[in-house]
Each structure stands twice: as structure tokens, then as C-alpha cells.
mmCIF file of C-alpha atoms and ligand atoms in Angstrom:
data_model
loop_
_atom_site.group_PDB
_atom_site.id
_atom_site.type_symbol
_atom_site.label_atom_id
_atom_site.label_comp_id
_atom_site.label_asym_id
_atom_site.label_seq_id
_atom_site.Cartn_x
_atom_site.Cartn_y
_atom_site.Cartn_z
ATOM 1 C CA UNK A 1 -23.647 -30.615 -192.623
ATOM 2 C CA UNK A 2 -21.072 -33.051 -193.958
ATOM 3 C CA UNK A 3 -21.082 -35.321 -196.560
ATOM 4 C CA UNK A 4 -22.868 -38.675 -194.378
ATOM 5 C CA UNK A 5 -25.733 -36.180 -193.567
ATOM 6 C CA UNK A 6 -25.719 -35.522 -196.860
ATOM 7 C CA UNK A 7 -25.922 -39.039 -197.949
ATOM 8 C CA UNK A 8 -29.275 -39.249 -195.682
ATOM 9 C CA UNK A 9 -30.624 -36.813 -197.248
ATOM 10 C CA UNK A 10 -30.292 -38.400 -200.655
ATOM 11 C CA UNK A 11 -30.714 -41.582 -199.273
ATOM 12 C CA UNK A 12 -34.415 -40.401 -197.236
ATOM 13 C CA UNK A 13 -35.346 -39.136 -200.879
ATOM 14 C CA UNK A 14 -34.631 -41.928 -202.590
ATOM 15 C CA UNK A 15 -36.977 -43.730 -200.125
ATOM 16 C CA UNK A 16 -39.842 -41.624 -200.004
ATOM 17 C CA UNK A 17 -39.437 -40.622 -203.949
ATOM 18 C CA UNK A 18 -40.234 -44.148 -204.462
ATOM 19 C CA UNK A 19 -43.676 -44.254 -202.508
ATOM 20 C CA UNK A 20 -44.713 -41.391 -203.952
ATOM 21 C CA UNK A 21 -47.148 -41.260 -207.297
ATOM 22 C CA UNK A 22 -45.297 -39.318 -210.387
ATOM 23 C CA UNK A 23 -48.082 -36.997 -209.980
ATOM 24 C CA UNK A 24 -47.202 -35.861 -206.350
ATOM 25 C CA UNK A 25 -44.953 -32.920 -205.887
ATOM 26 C CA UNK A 26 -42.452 -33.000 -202.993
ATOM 27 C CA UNK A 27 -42.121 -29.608 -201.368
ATOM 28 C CA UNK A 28 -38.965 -29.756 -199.187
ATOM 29 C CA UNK A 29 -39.564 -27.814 -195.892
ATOM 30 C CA UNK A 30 -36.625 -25.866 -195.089
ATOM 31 C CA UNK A 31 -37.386 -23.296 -192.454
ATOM 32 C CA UNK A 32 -34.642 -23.213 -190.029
ATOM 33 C CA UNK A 33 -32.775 -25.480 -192.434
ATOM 34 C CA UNK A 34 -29.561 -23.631 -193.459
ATOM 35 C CA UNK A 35 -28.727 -22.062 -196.914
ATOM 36 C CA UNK A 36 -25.761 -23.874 -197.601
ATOM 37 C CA UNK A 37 -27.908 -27.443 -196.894
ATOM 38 C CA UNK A 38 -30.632 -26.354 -199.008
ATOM 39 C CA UNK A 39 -27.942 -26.367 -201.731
ATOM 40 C CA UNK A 40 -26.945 -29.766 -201.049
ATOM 41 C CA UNK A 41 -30.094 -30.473 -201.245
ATOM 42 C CA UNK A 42 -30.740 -29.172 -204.384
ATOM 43 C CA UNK A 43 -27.931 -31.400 -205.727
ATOM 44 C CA UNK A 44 -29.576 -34.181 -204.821
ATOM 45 C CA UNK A 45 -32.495 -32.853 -206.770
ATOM 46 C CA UNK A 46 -34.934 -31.186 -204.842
ATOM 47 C CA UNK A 47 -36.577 -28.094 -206.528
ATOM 48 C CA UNK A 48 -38.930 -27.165 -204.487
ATOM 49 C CA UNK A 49 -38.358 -25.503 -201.316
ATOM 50 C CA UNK A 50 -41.328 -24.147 -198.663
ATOM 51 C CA UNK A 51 -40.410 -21.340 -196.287
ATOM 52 C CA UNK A 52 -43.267 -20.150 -193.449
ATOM 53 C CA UNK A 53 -41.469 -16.977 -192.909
ATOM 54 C CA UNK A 54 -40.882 -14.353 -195.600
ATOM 55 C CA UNK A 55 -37.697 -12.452 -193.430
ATOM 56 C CA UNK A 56 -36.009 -15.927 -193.677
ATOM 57 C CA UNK A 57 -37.288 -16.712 -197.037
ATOM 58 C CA UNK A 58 -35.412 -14.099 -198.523
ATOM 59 C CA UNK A 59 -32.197 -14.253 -196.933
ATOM 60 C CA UNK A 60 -31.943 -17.803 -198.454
ATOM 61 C CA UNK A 61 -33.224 -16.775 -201.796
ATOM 62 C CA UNK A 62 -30.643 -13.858 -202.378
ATOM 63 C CA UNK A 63 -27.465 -16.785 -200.823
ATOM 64 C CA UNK A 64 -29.339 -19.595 -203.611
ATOM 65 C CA UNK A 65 -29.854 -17.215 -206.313
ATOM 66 C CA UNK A 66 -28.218 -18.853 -208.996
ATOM 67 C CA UNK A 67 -29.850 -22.393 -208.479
ATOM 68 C CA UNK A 68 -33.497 -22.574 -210.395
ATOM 69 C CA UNK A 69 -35.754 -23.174 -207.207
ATOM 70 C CA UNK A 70 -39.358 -22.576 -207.001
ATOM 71 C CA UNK A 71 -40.616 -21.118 -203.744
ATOM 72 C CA UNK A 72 -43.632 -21.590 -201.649
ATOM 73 C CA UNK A 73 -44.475 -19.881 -198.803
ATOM 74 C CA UNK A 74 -46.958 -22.222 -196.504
ATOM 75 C CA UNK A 75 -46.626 -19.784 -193.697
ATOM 76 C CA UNK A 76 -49.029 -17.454 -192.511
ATOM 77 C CA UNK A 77 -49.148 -14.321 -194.487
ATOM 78 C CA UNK A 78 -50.434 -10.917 -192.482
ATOM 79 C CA UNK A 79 -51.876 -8.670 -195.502
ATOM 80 C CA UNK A 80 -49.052 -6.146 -194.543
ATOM 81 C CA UNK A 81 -46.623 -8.536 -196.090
ATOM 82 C CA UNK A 82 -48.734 -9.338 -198.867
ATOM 83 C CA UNK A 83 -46.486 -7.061 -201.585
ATOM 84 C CA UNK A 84 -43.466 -9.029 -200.744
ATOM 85 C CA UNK A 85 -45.223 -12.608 -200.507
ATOM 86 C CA UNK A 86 -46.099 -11.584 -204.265
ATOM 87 C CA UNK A 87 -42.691 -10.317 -205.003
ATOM 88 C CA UNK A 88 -40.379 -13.598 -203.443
ATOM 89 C CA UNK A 89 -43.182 -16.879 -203.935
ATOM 90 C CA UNK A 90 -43.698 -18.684 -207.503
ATOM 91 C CA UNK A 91 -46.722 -20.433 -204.873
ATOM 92 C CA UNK A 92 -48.721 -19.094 -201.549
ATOM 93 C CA UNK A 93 -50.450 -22.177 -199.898
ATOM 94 C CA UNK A 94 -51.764 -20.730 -197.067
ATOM 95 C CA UNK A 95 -54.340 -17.632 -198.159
ATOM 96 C CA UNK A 96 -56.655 -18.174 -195.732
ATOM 97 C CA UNK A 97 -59.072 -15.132 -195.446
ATOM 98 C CA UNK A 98 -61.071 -13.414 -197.795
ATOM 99 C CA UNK A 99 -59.624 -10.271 -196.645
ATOM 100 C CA UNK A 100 -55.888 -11.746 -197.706
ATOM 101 C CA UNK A 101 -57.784 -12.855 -201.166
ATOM 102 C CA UNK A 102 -58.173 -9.514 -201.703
ATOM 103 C CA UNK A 103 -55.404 -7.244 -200.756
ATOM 104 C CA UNK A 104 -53.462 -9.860 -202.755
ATOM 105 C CA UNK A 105 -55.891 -9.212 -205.544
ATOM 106 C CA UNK A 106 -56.214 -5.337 -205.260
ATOM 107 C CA UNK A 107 -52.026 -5.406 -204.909
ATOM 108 C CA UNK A 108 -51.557 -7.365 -208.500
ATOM 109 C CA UNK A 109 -54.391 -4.593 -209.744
ATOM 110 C CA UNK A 110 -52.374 -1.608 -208.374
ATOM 111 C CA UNK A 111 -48.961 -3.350 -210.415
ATOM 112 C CA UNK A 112 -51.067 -3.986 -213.376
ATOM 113 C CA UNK A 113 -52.265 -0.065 -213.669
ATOM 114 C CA UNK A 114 -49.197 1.378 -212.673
ATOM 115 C CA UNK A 115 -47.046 -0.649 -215.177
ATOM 116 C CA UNK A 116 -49.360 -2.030 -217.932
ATOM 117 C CA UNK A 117 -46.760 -3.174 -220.354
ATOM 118 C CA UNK A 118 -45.095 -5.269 -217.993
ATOM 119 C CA UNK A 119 -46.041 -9.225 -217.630
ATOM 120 C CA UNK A 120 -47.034 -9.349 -213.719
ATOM 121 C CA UNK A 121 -45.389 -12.093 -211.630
ATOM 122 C CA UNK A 122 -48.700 -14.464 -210.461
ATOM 123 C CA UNK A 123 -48.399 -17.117 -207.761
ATOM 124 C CA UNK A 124 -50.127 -20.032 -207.543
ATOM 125 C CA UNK A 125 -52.786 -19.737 -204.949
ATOM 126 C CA UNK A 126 -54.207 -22.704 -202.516
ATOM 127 C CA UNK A 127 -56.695 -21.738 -200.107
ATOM 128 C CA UNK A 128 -56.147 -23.092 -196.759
ATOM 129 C CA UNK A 129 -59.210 -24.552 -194.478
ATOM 130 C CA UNK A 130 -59.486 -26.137 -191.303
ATOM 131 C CA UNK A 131 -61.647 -28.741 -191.223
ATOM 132 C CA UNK A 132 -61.644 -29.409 -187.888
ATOM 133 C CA UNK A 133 -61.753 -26.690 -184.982
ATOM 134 C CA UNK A 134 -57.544 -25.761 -184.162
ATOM 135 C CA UNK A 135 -56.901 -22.647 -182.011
ATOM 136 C CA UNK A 136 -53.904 -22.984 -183.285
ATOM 137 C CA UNK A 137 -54.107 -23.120 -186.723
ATOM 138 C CA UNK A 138 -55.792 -20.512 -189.978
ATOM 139 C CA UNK A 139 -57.964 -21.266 -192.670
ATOM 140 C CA UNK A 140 -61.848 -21.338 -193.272
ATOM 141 C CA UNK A 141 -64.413 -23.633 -192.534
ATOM 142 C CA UNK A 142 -65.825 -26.031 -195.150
ATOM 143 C CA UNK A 143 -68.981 -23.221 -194.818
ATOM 144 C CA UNK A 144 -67.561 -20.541 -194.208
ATOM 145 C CA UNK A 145 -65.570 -21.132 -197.833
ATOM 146 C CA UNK A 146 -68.515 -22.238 -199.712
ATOM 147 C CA UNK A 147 -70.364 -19.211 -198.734
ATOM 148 C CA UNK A 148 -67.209 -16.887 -199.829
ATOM 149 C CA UNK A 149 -66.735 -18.171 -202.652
ATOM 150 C CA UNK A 150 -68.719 -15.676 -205.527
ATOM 151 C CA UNK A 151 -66.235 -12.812 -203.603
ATOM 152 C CA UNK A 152 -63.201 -15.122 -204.158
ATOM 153 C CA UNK A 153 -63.832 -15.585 -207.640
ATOM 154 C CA UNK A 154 -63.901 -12.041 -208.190
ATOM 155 C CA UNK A 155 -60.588 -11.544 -207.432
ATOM 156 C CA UNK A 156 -59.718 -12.404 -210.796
ATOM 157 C CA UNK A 157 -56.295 -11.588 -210.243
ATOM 158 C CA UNK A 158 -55.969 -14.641 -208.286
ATOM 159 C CA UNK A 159 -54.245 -18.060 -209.675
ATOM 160 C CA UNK A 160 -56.063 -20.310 -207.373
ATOM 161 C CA UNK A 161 -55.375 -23.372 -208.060
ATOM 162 C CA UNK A 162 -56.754 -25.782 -204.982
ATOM 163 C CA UNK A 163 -56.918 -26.127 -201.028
ATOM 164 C CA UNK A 164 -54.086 -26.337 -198.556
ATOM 165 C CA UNK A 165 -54.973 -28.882 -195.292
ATOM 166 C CA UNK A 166 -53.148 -29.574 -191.894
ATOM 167 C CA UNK A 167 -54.779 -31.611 -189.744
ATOM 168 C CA UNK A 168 -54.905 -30.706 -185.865
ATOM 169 C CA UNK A 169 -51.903 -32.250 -184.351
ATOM 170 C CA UNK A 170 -52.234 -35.604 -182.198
ATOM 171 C CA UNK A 171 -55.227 -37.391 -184.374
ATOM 172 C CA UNK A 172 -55.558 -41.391 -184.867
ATOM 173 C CA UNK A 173 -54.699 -41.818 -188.194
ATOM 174 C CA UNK A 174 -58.584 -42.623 -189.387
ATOM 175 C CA UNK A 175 -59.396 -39.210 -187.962
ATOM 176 C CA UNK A 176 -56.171 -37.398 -190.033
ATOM 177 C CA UNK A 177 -57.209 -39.525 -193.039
ATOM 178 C CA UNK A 178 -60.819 -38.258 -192.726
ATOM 179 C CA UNK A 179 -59.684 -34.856 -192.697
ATOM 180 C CA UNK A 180 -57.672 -35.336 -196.189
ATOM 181 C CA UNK A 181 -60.577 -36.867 -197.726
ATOM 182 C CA UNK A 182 -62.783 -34.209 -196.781
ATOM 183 C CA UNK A 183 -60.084 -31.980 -198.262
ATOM 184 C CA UNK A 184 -60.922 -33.295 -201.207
ATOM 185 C CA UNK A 185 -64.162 -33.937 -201.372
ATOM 186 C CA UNK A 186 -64.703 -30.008 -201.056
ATOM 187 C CA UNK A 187 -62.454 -29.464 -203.744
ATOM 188 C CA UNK A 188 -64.365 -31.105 -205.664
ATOM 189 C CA UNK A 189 -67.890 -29.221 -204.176
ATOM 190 C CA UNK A 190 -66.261 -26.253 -205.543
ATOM 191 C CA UNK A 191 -64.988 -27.524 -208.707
ATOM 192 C CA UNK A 192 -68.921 -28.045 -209.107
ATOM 193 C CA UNK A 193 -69.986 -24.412 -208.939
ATOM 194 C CA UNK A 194 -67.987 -23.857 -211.794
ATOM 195 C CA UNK A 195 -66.424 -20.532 -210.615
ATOM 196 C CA UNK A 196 -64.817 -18.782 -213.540
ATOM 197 C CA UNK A 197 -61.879 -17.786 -211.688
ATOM 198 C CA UNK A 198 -61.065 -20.437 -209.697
ATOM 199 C CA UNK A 199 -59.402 -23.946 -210.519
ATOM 200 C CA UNK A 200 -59.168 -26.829 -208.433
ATOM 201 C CA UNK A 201 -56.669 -29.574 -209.423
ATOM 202 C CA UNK A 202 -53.761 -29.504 -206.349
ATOM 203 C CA UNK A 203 -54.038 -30.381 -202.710
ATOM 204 C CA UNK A 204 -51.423 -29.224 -200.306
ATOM 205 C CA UNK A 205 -51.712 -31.758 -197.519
ATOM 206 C CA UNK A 206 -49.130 -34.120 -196.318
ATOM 207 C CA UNK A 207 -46.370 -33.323 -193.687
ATOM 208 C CA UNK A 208 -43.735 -35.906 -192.152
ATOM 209 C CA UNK A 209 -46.125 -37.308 -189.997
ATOM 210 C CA UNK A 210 -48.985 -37.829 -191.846
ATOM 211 C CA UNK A 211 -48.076 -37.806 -195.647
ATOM 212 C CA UNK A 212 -48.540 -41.402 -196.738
ATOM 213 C CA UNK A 213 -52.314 -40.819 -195.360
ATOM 214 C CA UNK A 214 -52.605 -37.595 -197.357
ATOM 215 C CA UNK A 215 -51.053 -39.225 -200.431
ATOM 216 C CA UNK A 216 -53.817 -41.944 -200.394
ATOM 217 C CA UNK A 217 -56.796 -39.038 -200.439
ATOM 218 C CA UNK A 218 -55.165 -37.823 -203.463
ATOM 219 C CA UNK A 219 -52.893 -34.951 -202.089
ATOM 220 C CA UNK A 220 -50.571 -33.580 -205.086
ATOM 221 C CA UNK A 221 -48.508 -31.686 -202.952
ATOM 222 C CA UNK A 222 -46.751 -32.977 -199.703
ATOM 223 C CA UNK A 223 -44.708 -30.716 -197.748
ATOM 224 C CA UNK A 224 -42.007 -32.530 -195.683
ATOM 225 C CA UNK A 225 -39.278 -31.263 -193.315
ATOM 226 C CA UNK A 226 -38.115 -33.107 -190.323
ATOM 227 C CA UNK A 227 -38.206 -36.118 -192.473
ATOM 228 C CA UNK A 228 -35.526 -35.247 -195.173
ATOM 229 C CA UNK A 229 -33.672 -32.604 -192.455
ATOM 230 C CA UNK A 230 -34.007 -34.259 -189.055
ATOM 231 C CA UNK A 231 -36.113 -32.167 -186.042
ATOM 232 C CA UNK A 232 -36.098 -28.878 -185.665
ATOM 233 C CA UNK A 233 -34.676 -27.124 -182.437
HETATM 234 C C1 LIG B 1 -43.228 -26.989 -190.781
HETATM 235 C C2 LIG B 1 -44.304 -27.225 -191.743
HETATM 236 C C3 LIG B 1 -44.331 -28.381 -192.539
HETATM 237 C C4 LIG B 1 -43.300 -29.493 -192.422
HETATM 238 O O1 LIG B 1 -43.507 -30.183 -191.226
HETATM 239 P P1 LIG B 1 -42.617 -31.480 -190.899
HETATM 240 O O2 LIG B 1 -43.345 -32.088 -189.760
HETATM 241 O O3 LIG B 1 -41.271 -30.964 -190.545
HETATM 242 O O4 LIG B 1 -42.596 -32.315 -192.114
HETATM 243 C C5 LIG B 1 -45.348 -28.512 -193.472
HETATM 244 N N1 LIG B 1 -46.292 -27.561 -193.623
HETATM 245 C C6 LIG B 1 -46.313 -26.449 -192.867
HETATM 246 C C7 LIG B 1 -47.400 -25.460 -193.088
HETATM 247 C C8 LIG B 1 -45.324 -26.246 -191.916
HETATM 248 O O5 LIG B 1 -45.354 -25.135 -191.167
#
């Protein structure tokens, strides 16, 4: 990284920044992305920073520790590495089972018995469907989330606060557009069954490809890499 690269970076956010509704959050994606360019990122005012893999996550976090980031992991999580997703995210975007709902939710319980004067550290939660059939990708079914949720909102531990979306990779852009809206339209079918425990206000949905399309459904939060950082090896 030198200082032109930086430049693009600034100069990429500057761009994009201005496209972007004040209500829309920019998560910068920085997995393979070095520490020491997240930093210069950071000067040029990104706060947000998304990591898929906790192992890598944390490396950066203890090099970055004196900057004020906020951390989202929008990886998959395997409920073995649920403790330490708790421990090293301020947000989790991509719960996508009912059995992750509720290790993460019998986990905060087990910290909230064992130290009951103690404020517990709670992520913000976005459940992650798949709209569309993707071998490759997590997350329930419209169904299949509608029908889970009385069990999700029992895990009152939980700070759910909306849905996480990636299309299937190599759509028209009608066809990626109809998958954001549908995002959204089921957040609002569950906003309707009034769950006690569970909000709905953000949508994770947007990536370099695709984000002006998920921005126009009403995403809140985009999550963009090899736009601000160049492509990934
Ligand atoms: C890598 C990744 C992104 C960023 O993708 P880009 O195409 O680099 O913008 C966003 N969300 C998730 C879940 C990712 O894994």
C-alpha cells in the first residue's frame, strides 16, 4: 500500500459515499485486506469493518486495537465458534440456523448465570436467508423462517435486528433486484407477527456487484470489498 492506493481508496469512498442515502451504513469488507491498510482506511473514515473468518478477524483486531472500529462478522459461523463470534463481533450477519440461534442464545445465558453482575456484551443479530436455491450459499428459506420463527423469538437473548441477503452469483440484474425486494418484503411479514423478541429495521444486502440494486430495495447495510480494496487473490 502506498500513498496513490491510498488516494483510491479515499477517492472510491468519496464516490460511492455520495450515492449512498445517510441512512445506509457502509461495511468495508476487509478479509484478506491487510492490517496496516485497514488503518489507512480508517483514516479516511471508515468505521466499519466485516471479516468472514474469526482466526483472521482477530489477528487484525489485537494489530487495530487502539482505533474505535466496530466489527461484523458476515462469515459463516459453525456453533463451535459461537463463544468467540460473541466475544470479538459488535454485529453477526450471517446466523443462519435455528440451531446457531440457539447455542448463541444458551452461550449469553451460561455468561449471564455465571457472572450476573456483569453487563453482557450483545451483538447485533441479522438472520441470513436464501431466497433463491444456492448450493453454495447458508441461510433459510422464506418458509422455512416463517415457520421458525416462535423458537427464534424465544431466544430472548438474541439482538436481532433484521435479515442478511446475497443473491446467487451470475443473476440479470431484475432477477438480483427481485431477490432484495423480497428481502424486504419478508422483513416486513415478520415485522407483522409482532414477535416480542425480534426487531426488524436493517437489511444486510449489497456487495460490489450488486449494491446500487440493493440500495434501491431499501438495504441499510451494504457490505463492499473489491470495490474500495481492488480483487482479491
Ligand atoms: C466477500 C464478501 C462481501 C464483499 O464482496 P465484494 O464483492 O468484495 O464486495 C460481502 N459479503 C460477504 C458475505 C462476503 O463474503
Amino acid at each position: 500500500m502506498n500513498s496513490s492506493q491510498l488516494s483510491q481508496i479515499v477517492d472510491r469512498l468519496g464516490q460511492i459515499r455520495q450515492t449512498l442515502p445517510p441512512n445506509v451504513k457502509l461495511i468495508a469488507v476487509t478479509k484478506q485486506v491487510p492490517a496496516e491498510v485497514m488503518r489507512l482506511a480508517y483514516e479516511a473514515g471508515i468505521r466499519d469493518f466485516g471479516e468472514n473468518r474469526i482466526q483472521e478477524a482477530e489477528s487484525k483486531q489485537e494489530q487495530l486495537k487502539d482505533l474505535d472500529v466496530t466489527w461484523h462478522l458476515i462469515g459463516h459461523l459453525q456453533s463451535n465458534k459461537a463463544a468467540k463470534a460473541l466475544e470479538h463481533f459488535h454485529w453477526i450477519h450471517s446466523v443462519d440456523s435455528l440451531k446457531l440461534a440457539q447455542r448463541l442464545h444458551q452461550i449469553l445465558d451460561q455468561r449471564a448465570e455465571s457472572s450476573p453482575h456483569q453487563p453482557i456484551q450483545k451483538p447485533k443479530i441479522c438472520l441470513q436467508v436464501k431466497l433463491l436455491p444456492d448450493p453454495n450459499k447458508f441461510g433459510w428459506s422464506a418458509p422455512e423462517l416463517l415457520s421458525d420463527l416462535p423458537l427464534l423469538d424465544q431466544c430472548t437473548n438474541l439482538n436481532i435486528v433484521g435479515l442478511m441477503s446475497i443473491p446467487p452469483l451470475g443473476l440479470e440484474p431484475d432477477a438480483t433486484l427481485s431477490v432484495f425486494t423480497q428481502t424486504r418484503d419478508l422483513a416486513e411479514k415478520i415485522r407483522q407477527q409482532h414477535c416480542a423478541h425480534i426487531q426488524m429495521q436493517e437489511l444486510s444486502m449489497g456487495m460490489s456487484g450488486d449494491y446500487p440494486l440493493a440500495v434501491q430495495a431499501g438495504a441499510t447495510l451494504i457490505r463492499l470489498g473489491r470495490t474500495l480494496f481492488g480483487d482479491r487473490a
